[in-house]
CSV table of C-alpha atoms in Angstrom, one decimal:
chain,number,residue,atom,x,y,z
A,1,UNK,CA,76.2,25.7,-40.8
A,2,UNK,CA,74.3,29.0,-40.8
A,3,UNK,CA,72.8,30.6,-37.8
A,4,UNK,CA,69.3,29.6,-39.0
A,5,UNK,CA,70.4,26.0,-39.4
A,6,UNK,CA,71.8,25.7,-35.9
A,7,UNK,CA,69.8,23.4,-33.7
A,8,UNK,CA,67.9,25.3,-30.9
A,9,UNK,CA,68.1,24.0,-27.3
A,10,UNK,CA,64.9,22.3,-26.1
A,11,UNK,CA,62.4,24.4,-24.1
A,12,UNK,CA,62.3,23.6,-20.4
A,13,UNK,CA,59.3,21.3,-20.7
A,14,UNK,CA,60.4,19.8,-24.0
A,15,UNK,CA,62.1,16.5,-24.4
A,16,UNK,CA,65.6,16.4,-25.8
A,17,UNK,CA,65.6,14.9,-29.3
A,18,UNK,CA,66.3,11.2,-29.4
A,19,UNK,CA,65.9,10.6,-25.6
A,20,UNK,CA,62.4,9.2,-26.0
A,21,UNK,CA,61.6,10.3,-22.4
A,22,UNK,CA,58.6,12.4,-21.4
A,23,UNK,CA,59.5,16.0,-20.4
A,24,UNK,CA,59.2,17.2,-16.9
A,25,UNK,CA,56.7,19.9,-16.0
A,26,UNK,CA,58.0,23.4,-15.7
A,27,UNK,CA,57.3,25.5,-12.6
A,28,UNK,CA,55.2,28.5,-13.3
A,29,UNK,CA,53.6,27.0,-16.4
A,30,UNK,CA,50.0,25.9,-17.0
A,31,UNK,CA,49.9,22.6,-18.9
A,32,UNK,CA,46.8,21.5,-20.8
A,33,UNK,CA,46.9,17.8,-21.2
A,34,UNK,CA,44.7,15.5,-23.3
A,35,UNK,CA,43.3,12.5,-21.6
A,36,UNK,CA,42.1,9.2,-23.3
A,37,UNK,CA,38.6,9.4,-24.9
A,38,UNK,CA,38.0,5.7,-24.1
A,39,UNK,CA,41.0,3.3,-24.0
A,40,UNK,CA,43.3,4.2,-21.2
A,41,UNK,CA,46.2,2.7,-23.2
A,42,UNK,CA,46.1,5.8,-25.4
A,43,UNK,CA,47.4,8.0,-22.6
A,44,UNK,CA,50.6,9.6,-23.7
A,45,UNK,CA,53.7,9.3,-21.5
A,46,UNK,CA,53.7,13.0,-20.8
A,47,UNK,CA,50.3,12.8,-19.2
A,48,UNK,CA,51.5,10.1,-16.8
A,49,UNK,CA,54.5,12.2,-15.8
A,50,UNK,CA,52.6,15.4,-15.5
A,51,UNK,CA,50.0,13.7,-13.2
A,52,UNK,CA,52.8,12.6,-11.0
A,53,UNK,CA,54.7,15.9,-10.9
A,54,UNK,CA,52.0,18.6,-10.9
A,55,UNK,CA,51.7,20.7,-7.8
A,56,UNK,CA,48.1,21.5,-8.8
A,57,UNK,CA,45.8,19.3,-10.9
A,58,UNK,CA,42.6,21.0,-12.1
A,59,UNK,CA,40.2,18.3,-13.3
A,60,UNK,CA,36.7,18.4,-14.8
A,61,UNK,CA,35.7,15.5,-12.5
A,62,UNK,CA,38.1,14.7,-9.7
A,63,UNK,CA,36.7,11.2,-9.2
A,64,UNK,CA,37.1,10.3,-12.8
A,65,UNK,CA,40.7,11.8,-12.7
A,66,UNK,CA,41.6,9.6,-9.7
A,67,UNK,CA,40.2,6.6,-11.5
A,68,UNK,CA,42.2,7.3,-14.6
A,69,UNK,CA,45.3,7.8,-12.6
A,70,UNK,CA,44.7,4.5,-10.9
A,71,UNK,CA,44.4,2.7,-14.3
A,72,UNK,CA,47.6,4.4,-15.4
A,73,UNK,CA,49.4,3.4,-12.2
A,74,UNK,CA,50.1,7.0,-11.3
A,75,UNK,CA,49.9,8.5,-7.8
A,76,UNK,CA,48.7,12.1,-7.8
A,77,UNK,CA,50.5,14.0,-5.1
A,78,UNK,CA,49.5,17.5,-6.1
A,79,UNK,CA,46.5,19.5,-4.9
A,80,UNK,CA,43.4,18.2,-6.8
A,81,UNK,CA,40.8,20.9,-7.7
A,82,UNK,CA,37.5,20.6,-9.6
A,83,UNK,CA,37.5,22.7,-12.8
A,84,UNK,CA,34.3,22.6,-14.8
A,85,UNK,CA,32.0,24.8,-16.8
A,86,UNK,CA,30.2,26.0,-13.7
A,87,UNK,CA,33.2,27.2,-11.8
A,88,UNK,CA,35.8,28.0,-14.5
A,89,UNK,CA,35.1,31.8,-14.2
A,90,UNK,CA,36.0,31.8,-10.5
A,91,UNK,CA,38.6,29.1,-10.6
A,92,UNK,CA,40.7,30.5,-13.4
A,93,UNK,CA,42.2,33.4,-11.4
A,94,UNK,CA,43.2,30.9,-8.7
A,95,UNK,CA,45.1,28.7,-11.1
A,96,UNK,CA,46.8,31.7,-12.7
A,97,UNK,CA,48.0,32.9,-9.3
A,98,UNK,CA,49.3,29.4,-8.5
A,99,UNK,CA,51.3,29.5,-11.7
A,100,UNK,CA,52.6,33.0,-10.9
A,101,UNK,CA,53.8,31.7,-7.6
A,102,UNK,CA,55.8,29.0,-9.3
A,103,UNK,CA,53.4,26.1,-9.1
A,104,UNK,CA,53.3,23.4,-11.8
A,105,UNK,CA,49.6,23.5,-12.9
A,106,UNK,CA,48.1,20.7,-14.9
A,107,UNK,CA,44.6,21.0,-16.5
A,108,UNK,CA,42.7,18.0,-17.7
A,109,UNK,CA,39.1,17.3,-18.8
A,110,UNK,CA,37.2,14.1,-18.6
A,111,UNK,CA,38.2,13.1,-22.1
A,112,UNK,CA,40.2,14.6,-24.9
A,113,UNK,CA,41.7,18.1,-25.0
A,114,UNK,CA,40.8,20.8,-22.4
A,115,UNK,CA,39.2,23.9,-23.9
A,116,UNK,CA,37.7,21.9,-26.9
A,117,UNK,CA,34.0,21.8,-25.9
A,118,UNK,CA,35.4,21.5,-22.3
A,119,UNK,CA,36.6,24.0,-19.7
A,120,UNK,CA,39.9,25.7,-20.4
A,121,UNK,CA,39.2,28.6,-22.9
A,122,UNK,CA,38.7,31.2,-20.1
A,123,UNK,CA,41.7,30.0,-18.2
A,124,UNK,CA,44.0,30.3,-21.3
A,125,UNK,CA,42.7,33.8,-21.9
A,126,UNK,CA,43.3,34.8,-18.2
A,127,UNK,CA,46.8,33.2,-18.2
A,128,UNK,CA,47.9,34.9,-21.4
A,129,UNK,CA,46.5,38.3,-20.2
A,130,UNK,CA,48.6,37.8,-17.0
A,131,UNK,CA,51.7,36.9,-18.9
A,132,UNK,CA,51.7,33.3,-17.6
A,133,UNK,CA,52.9,30.7,-20.1
A,134,UNK,CA,50.5,28.0,-21.2
A,135,UNK,CA,51.7,24.8,-22.9
A,136,UNK,CA,50.1,21.6,-24.1
A,137,UNK,CA,50.6,17.9,-23.9
A,138,UNK,CA,48.7,16.7,-27.0
A,139,UNK,CA,46.9,13.4,-27.2
A,140,UNK,CA,43.5,11.8,-28.0
A,141,UNK,CA,40.8,13.9,-29.6
A,142,UNK,CA,37.2,12.7,-30.4
A,143,UNK,CA,36.9,15.4,-33.0
A,144,UNK,CA,39.9,14.3,-35.1
A,145,UNK,CA,39.3,10.6,-34.5
A,146,UNK,CA,35.7,10.8,-35.7
A,147,UNK,CA,36.7,12.9,-38.7
A,148,UNK,CA,39.4,10.3,-39.7
A,149,UNK,CA,36.9,7.4,-39.4
A,150,UNK,CA,34.0,9.2,-41.1
A,151,UNK,CA,35.1,8.6,-44.7
A,152,UNK,CA,34.2,12.3,-45.4
A,153,UNK,CA,36.4,15.0,-46.7
A,154,UNK,CA,39.2,16.0,-44.2
A,155,UNK,CA,40.9,18.8,-46.1
A,156,UNK,CA,38.5,21.4,-44.6
A,157,UNK,CA,36.4,20.9,-41.5
A,158,UNK,CA,34.8,22.8,-38.6
A,159,UNK,CA,33.8,21.8,-35.1
A,160,UNK,CA,30.4,22.9,-34.0
A,161,UNK,CA,30.3,21.3,-30.5
A,162,UNK,CA,26.9,20.4,-29.0
A,163,UNK,CA,23.9,21.6,-30.9
A,164,UNK,CA,21.2,23.5,-29.0
A,165,UNK,CA,18.9,21.5,-26.8
A,166,UNK,CA,15.7,23.4,-27.6
A,167,UNK,CA,14.1,22.2,-30.9
A,168,UNK,CA,13.6,25.7,-32.2
A,169,UNK,CA,17.1,26.9,-31.4
A,170,UNK,CA,18.5,23.7,-32.9
A,171,UNK,CA,16.6,24.1,-36.1
A,172,UNK,CA,17.7,27.7,-36.6
A,173,UNK,CA,21.3,26.8,-35.9
A,174,UNK,CA,21.3,24.0,-38.3
A,175,UNK,CA,19.5,26.1,-41.0
A,176,UNK,CA,22.4,28.6,-40.7
A,177,UNK,CA,24.9,25.8,-41.5
A,178,UNK,CA,23.0,24.5,-44.5
A,179,UNK,CA,25.4,26.0,-47.0
A,180,UNK,CA,28.6,25.4,-44.9
A,181,UNK,CA,31.0,23.9,-47.4
A,182,UNK,CA,33.3,22.3,-44.9
A,183,UNK,CA,32.8,18.9,-43.2
A,184,UNK,CA,31.0,19.6,-39.9
A,185,UNK,CA,31.6,17.8,-36.6
A,186,UNK,CA,29.2,17.8,-33.7
A,187,UNK,CA,28.9,16.2,-30.3
A,188,UNK,CA,25.5,14.9,-29.2
A,189,UNK,CA,24.0,13.0,-26.3
A,190,UNK,CA,22.5,9.6,-27.2
A,191,UNK,CA,19.0,10.4,-26.1
A,192,UNK,CA,18.9,13.4,-28.3
A,193,UNK,CA,20.6,11.9,-31.3
A,194,UNK,CA,17.5,10.7,-33.3
A,195,UNK,CA,15.9,14.2,-33.0
A,196,UNK,CA,19.1,16.0,-34.0
A,197,UNK,CA,19.7,13.7,-37.0
A,198,UNK,CA,16.1,14.4,-38.1
A,199,UNK,CA,16.6,18.1,-37.8
A,200,UNK,CA,19.9,17.8,-39.8
A,201,UNK,CA,18.1,15.9,-42.5
A,202,UNK,CA,15.5,18.7,-42.6
A,203,UNK,CA,18.2,21.4,-42.7
A,204,UNK,CA,20.8,19.8,-44.9
A,205,UNK,CA,18.7,17.4,-47.0
A,206,UNK,CA,17.9,13.7,-46.5
A,207,UNK,CA,20.6,12.6,-48.9
A,208,UNK,CA,23.5,14.5,-47.2
A,209,UNK,CA,26.2,12.1,-46.3
A,210,UNK,CA,27.1,11.7,-42.6
A,211,UNK,CA,28.6,9.4,-40.1
A,212,UNK,CA,27.7,8.7,-36.4
A,213,UNK,CA,30.7,7.6,-34.4
A,214,UNK,CA,29.9,5.8,-31.1
A,215,UNK,CA,32.1,4.8,-28.2
A,216,UNK,CA,35.3,5.7,-30.0
A,217,UNK,CA,38.4,3.6,-28.9
A,218,UNK,CA,36.2,1.6,-26.5
A,219,UNK,CA,35.2,-2.0,-26.7
A,220,UNK,CA,31.9,-1.4,-28.5
A,221,UNK,CA,33.2,1.2,-31.0
A,222,UNK,CA,30.8,1.6,-33.9
A,223,UNK,CA,30.7,3.9,-37.0
A,224,UNK,CA,27.5,4.2,-39.0
A,225,UNK,CA,27.9,5.9,-42.4
A,226,UNK,CA,25.2,6.8,-44.8
A,227,UNK,CA,22.7,9.5,-45.9
A,228,UNK,CA,21.1,11.4,-43.0
A,229,UNK,CA,17.7,9.8,-43.8
A,230,UNK,CA,19.2,6.3,-43.3
A,231,UNK,CA,20.9,7.4,-40.0
A,232,UNK,CA,17.6,8.8,-38.7
A,233,UNK,CA,15.9,5.5,-39.2
A,234,UNK,CA,18.7,3.6,-37.5
A,235,UNK,CA,18.8,5.9,-34.5
A,236,UNK,CA,15.0,5.6,-33.8
A,237,UNK,CA,15.6,2.4,-31.8
A,238,UNK,CA,17.9,4.2,-29.4
A,239,UNK,CA,21.6,4.6,-29.3
A,240,UNK,CA,24.0,4.4,-26.3
A,241,UNK,CA,27.4,5.8,-25.5
A,242,UNK,CA,29.5,8.8,-26.3
A,243,UNK,CA,28.4,10.2,-29.7
A,244,UNK,CA,30.2,12.3,-32.4
A,245,UNK,CA,28.4,13.1,-35.6
A,246,UNK,CA,30.2,14.1,-38.8
A,247,UNK,CA,28.3,15.6,-41.7
A,248,UNK,CA,29.5,16.3,-45.2
A,249,UNK,CA,29.7,20.0,-46.2
A,250,UNK,CA,27.3,21.5,-48.7
A,251,UNK,CA,28.1,20.7,-52.3
A,252,UNK,CA,29.3,23.7,-54.3
A,253,UNK,CA,26.5,25.7,-56.0
A,254,UNK,CA,27.0,26.1,-59.7
A,255,UNK,CA,27.4,29.7,-60.8
A,256,UNK,CA,24.6,30.9,-63.2
A,257,UNK,CA,25.0,33.7,-65.7
A,258,UNK,CA,21.7,35.2,-64.5
A,259,UNK,CA,23.2,35.7,-61.1
A,260,UNK,CA,26.0,37.9,-62.5
A,261,UNK,CA,24.2,40.0,-65.1
A,262,UNK,CA,24.0,43.0,-62.8
A,263,UNK,CA,27.8,43.0,-62.6
A,264,UNK,CA,28.1,43.0,-66.4
A,265,UNK,CA,25.6,45.8,-66.7
A,266,UNK,CA,27.3,47.9,-64.0
A,267,UNK,CA,30.6,47.7,-65.9
A,268,UNK,CA,28.8,48.6,-69.1
A,269,UNK,CA,27.1,51.6,-67.5
A,270,UNK,CA,30.6,52.7,-66.4
A,271,UNK,CA,31.7,53.0,-70.0
A,272,UNK,CA,33.0,49.5,-70.9
A,273,UNK,CA,31.7,47.8,-74.0
A,274,UNK,CA,29.2,45.1,-73.2
A,275,UNK,CA,31.4,42.4,-74.6
A,276,UNK,CA,34.4,43.6,-72.6
A,277,UNK,CA,32.2,43.8,-69.5
A,278,UNK,CA,31.1,40.2,-70.0
A,279,UNK,CA,34.7,39.1,-70.5
A,280,UNK,CA,35.8,40.7,-67.3
A,281,UNK,CA,33.0,39.1,-65.2
A,282,UNK,CA,33.6,35.8,-66.9
A,283,UNK,CA,37.3,35.9,-65.8
A,284,UNK,CA,36.1,36.5,-62.2
A,285,UNK,CA,33.4,33.8,-62.1
A,286,UNK,CA,34.6,31.1,-64.5
A,287,UNK,CA,31.4,31.5,-66.5
A,288,UNK,CA,31.4,31.7,-70.3
A,289,UNK,CA,31.7,35.2,-71.6
A,290,UNK,CA,29.3,34.5,-74.4
A,291,UNK,CA,26.7,33.2,-71.9
A,292,UNK,CA,27.1,36.3,-69.8
A,293,UNK,CA,26.9,38.6,-72.9
A,294,UNK,CA,23.7,36.9,-74.1
A,295,UNK,CA,22.2,37.2,-70.6
A,296,UNK,CA,23.1,40.8,-70.4
A,297,UNK,CA,21.6,41.5,-73.8
A,298,UNK,CA,18.3,39.7,-72.8
A,299,UNK,CA,18.1,41.8,-69.6
A,300,UNK,CA,18.6,45.1,-71.5
A,301,UNK,CA,15.9,44.2,-74.0
């Protein structure tokens, strides 16, 4: 066995291979832990143990956290602090200092992974700047769950969070994404869903494929798939629950010889024969060299 092949020992907060037991929290580490997005049964074992062992628990909503702990049968003994978008800037240094003093700090949001459209980003930056280790207990994610259920391409995607509330800002933001080739994932509130879908149809085209995922992992989970125009009509009657919208990326735009004539002519002006210039641009763009040559000739005439 070479040195590279030798098994490494587990990290302090990492389970030994084959034990099947959740790892203990490590003093002096800030742990970001994902919480269920609906069904409490999706809570991973590491979350249960972290809730029981943490010296400090920073929760987006302390009441919801206590309710979740109750459903999981966990007694939270650590100091419970509120940690939300309005106090993250002030609370982050306090949590970093606690970790520096050796506390086991757990950070959770109301649902899903902290720092993903939830508080946590500023804390991670502050911790890394201070040399405090940050780890993660992975788990449920509305973003990935909706993507998997959407039936749309999953090889490339981007998360856009909540769209702007003001109609003008929302329209401009969506217009800027009109040519985005990746599958796009958005969060939206139910009372704004119909308006947002209408703006998406305007910006992306009424025929653009999309999916509205509602109440994921909950009793009334529902996924509506179809062109945006169809989803706009469906949403007009009102929709309830937690909403994630998944929209197909823009289809590739076919290259046209006319769009690359200037490149051919620039090479020709630099001394290349026109046919050679057309062949070089054809190799870069995938267009036919004869098509490029003829377009360049027409432009010169």
